[in-house]
Amino acid sequence: SSSSSSSSRLCPYLDLPIQHSHNDILKLMRRKTTEQDIISTIQTLRQRLPHVYLRTSLMVGFPGETEYHFEHLLHFVRYMELDHVGVFMYSNEDLSHSSRLPNQVPEAVKQDRYRRLMEVQWEIVQRKQRERLADPAPLQVIVEHFLDPAEQEPFVLEQPPPATDAIRPTQMKVIAVGRHIGQCPDIDGQVQICAPADDCDAVADSLRAGERSWMKVVGFDEYDLQAIPL
């Protein structure tokens, strides 16, 4: 709605219950939606909320899922490039409708499809992380908690800073953890708040838990971003 697209009190973050992309599997799941419904919804959201973050959960190995259906799901994930994707392997539950369906998928096949889908999403995540690292725009982060000094091991950024960017020191320590608006607590990645290894105390003193601060992204560690306060 127009109110949700303009409200500053709402985070542009939505979790869509997609489960699968192929109409055959959606029908077997008794879901009252279609592939085109899903694609249209995502496209509309991105048109109305250009900076929206989208999460979903997908299931592999549902009874009746063939390699063709799974390849369709892989293509959907590559095409839609969602920000966060959780992947689950189907498992039977007593008395459920799906447990009585024919063409149950072997466990080894489920595990293989889980691995392949996670690999595709991992490629998307890594590309998005590299794009955010290259974006000079500051990131607003809410500080959640500070690390004990004993936990602050020095490290070297895996993504070396450009020679022209003087504010990106290489020798760093993670002093706190936070989130930006596109990260759900306890589910998605987080922001590792960093400081130069020789200036941790001063930087930590400038931050307050529960408050928002503008930061510059200086690297990433798998699903986590690494940033320094501005």
Coordinates of C-alpha atoms in Angstrom, one line a residue, residues 85-213:
V85 CA 16.8 -17.7 1.3
G86 CA 16.4 -20.5 3.8
V87 CA 16.4 -24.0 2.3
F88 CA 14.8 -27.0 3.9
M89 CA 14.6 -30.7 3.0
Y90 CA 11.1 -32.2 3.0
S91 CA 10.4 -34.7 5.7
N92 CA 7.3 -36.8 6.3
E93 CA 5.0 -36.0 9.2
D94 CA 2.6 -38.6 10.5
L95 CA -1.0 -38.2 9.2
S96 CA 0.0 -35.3 6.9
H97 CA -1.4 -35.2 3.4
S98 CA 2.0 -35.2 1.8
S99 CA 3.2 -38.3 3.6
R100 CA 0.6 -40.3 1.6
L101 CA 1.6 -38.9 -1.7
P102 CA 3.4 -41.2 -4.3
N103 CA 6.8 -40.6 -5.7
Q104 CA 8.6 -39.9 -2.4
V105 CA 12.1 -38.4 -3.1
P106 CA 15.0 -40.5 -1.8
E107 CA 17.0 -38.9 1.1
A108 CA 20.2 -38.8 -0.9
V109 CA 18.5 -36.9 -3.7
K110 CA 17.1 -34.4 -1.2
Q111 CA 20.5 -33.8 0.3
D112 CA 22.0 -33.3 -3.2
R113 CA 19.3 -30.8 -4.1
Y114 CA 19.7 -29.0 -0.8
R115 CA 23.5 -28.6 -1.5
R116 CA 23.0 -27.4 -5.1
L117 CA 20.3 -24.8 -4.1
M118 CA 22.4 -23.5 -1.3
E119 CA 25.4 -23.1 -3.6
V120 CA 23.3 -21.1 -6.1
Q121 CA 22.1 -18.8 -3.3
W122 CA 25.6 -18.5 -1.9
E123 CA 26.8 -17.1 -5.2
I124 CA 24.0 -14.5 -5.1
V125 CA 24.8 -13.5 -1.5
Q126 CA 28.5 -13.1 -2.3
R127 CA 27.8 -11.0 -5.4
K128 CA 25.4 -8.8 -3.3
Q129 CA 28.1 -8.5 -0.6
R130 CA 30.7 -7.3 -3.2
E131 CA 28.2 -4.8 -4.6
R132 CA 27.5 -3.4 -1.1
L133 CA 31.3 -3.2 -0.5
A134 CA 31.7 -1.2 -3.7
D135 CA 28.8 1.2 -2.8
P136 CA 30.2 4.3 -1.2
A137 CA 26.8 5.2 0.4
P138 CA 26.9 5.0 4.3
L139 CA 24.9 2.3 6.0
Q140 CA 22.7 2.9 9.1
V141 CA 23.3 0.3 11.7
I142 CA 21.7 -0.3 15.1
V143 CA 24.3 -1.3 17.6
E144 CA 23.1 -4.4 19.5
H145 CA 26.0 -5.5 21.8
F146 CA 29.7 -5.0 22.4
L147 CA 32.3 -7.7 22.4
D148 CA 34.4 -8.3 25.4
P149 CA 38.0 -7.0 24.8
A150 CA 39.2 -10.6 25.2
E151 CA 37.2 -11.6 22.2
Q152 CA 38.5 -8.8 19.9
E153 CA 41.1 -10.8 17.9
P154 CA 42.9 -8.6 15.3
F155 CA 42.3 -9.6 11.7
V156 CA 43.1 -8.4 8.2
L157 CA 40.3 -7.6 5.8
E158 CA 40.0 -10.1 3.0
Q159 CA 38.9 -7.4 0.7
P160 CA 41.8 -4.9 0.6
P161 CA 40.8 -1.3 0.5
P162 CA 41.5 0.9 -2.6
A163 CA 44.7 2.9 -2.3
T164 CA 42.7 6.1 -2.6
D165 CA 40.4 5.3 0.4
A166 CA 42.3 6.5 3.4
I167 CA 39.6 5.7 6.0
R168 CA 39.7 1.9 5.4
P169 CA 42.5 0.6 7.5
T170 CA 43.4 -3.0 7.0
Q171 CA 44.3 -4.1 10.6
M172 CA 41.0 -4.3 12.4
K173 CA 39.2 -5.7 15.4
V174 CA 35.4 -6.4 15.7
I175 CA 34.3 -4.4 18.7
A176 CA 30.5 -4.8 18.5
V177 CA 27.7 -6.4 16.5
G178 CA 24.7 -4.7 15.0
R179 CA 22.1 -4.9 12.2
H180 CA 20.9 -2.8 9.3
I181 CA 17.3 -2.7 8.1
G182 CA 17.8 -5.6 5.8
Q183 CA 18.8 -8.1 8.5
C184 CA 16.3 -10.0 10.7
P185 CA 17.5 -10.8 14.3
D186 CA 18.8 -14.3 14.8
I187 CA 18.0 -15.4 11.2
D188 CA 20.0 -13.3 8.7
G189 CA 23.6 -12.2 8.8
Q190 CA 24.7 -9.2 10.9
V191 CA 27.0 -6.3 10.8
Q192 CA 30.4 -6.7 12.5
I193 CA 31.3 -3.2 13.8
C194 CA 35.0 -2.8 13.4
A195 CA 37.7 -0.4 14.5
P196 CA 41.4 0.0 13.8
A197 CA 43.2 -2.4 16.1
D198 CA 45.0 0.5 17.8
D199 CA 41.9 2.6 18.3
C200 CA 39.2 0.2 19.6
D201 CA 38.4 2.0 22.9
A202 CA 37.9 5.4 21.4
V203 CA 35.6 4.0 18.7
A204 CA 33.6 1.9 21.2
D205 CA 33.1 5.0 23.5
S206 CA 31.5 6.8 20.6
L207 CA 28.8 4.1 20.2
R208 CA 25.7 3.2 22.4
A209 CA 23.9 -0.1 22.4
G210 CA 20.4 0.4 21.0
E211 CA 21.2 3.5 19.0
R212 CA 21.7 3.9 15.2
S213 CA 24.9 5.0 13.7

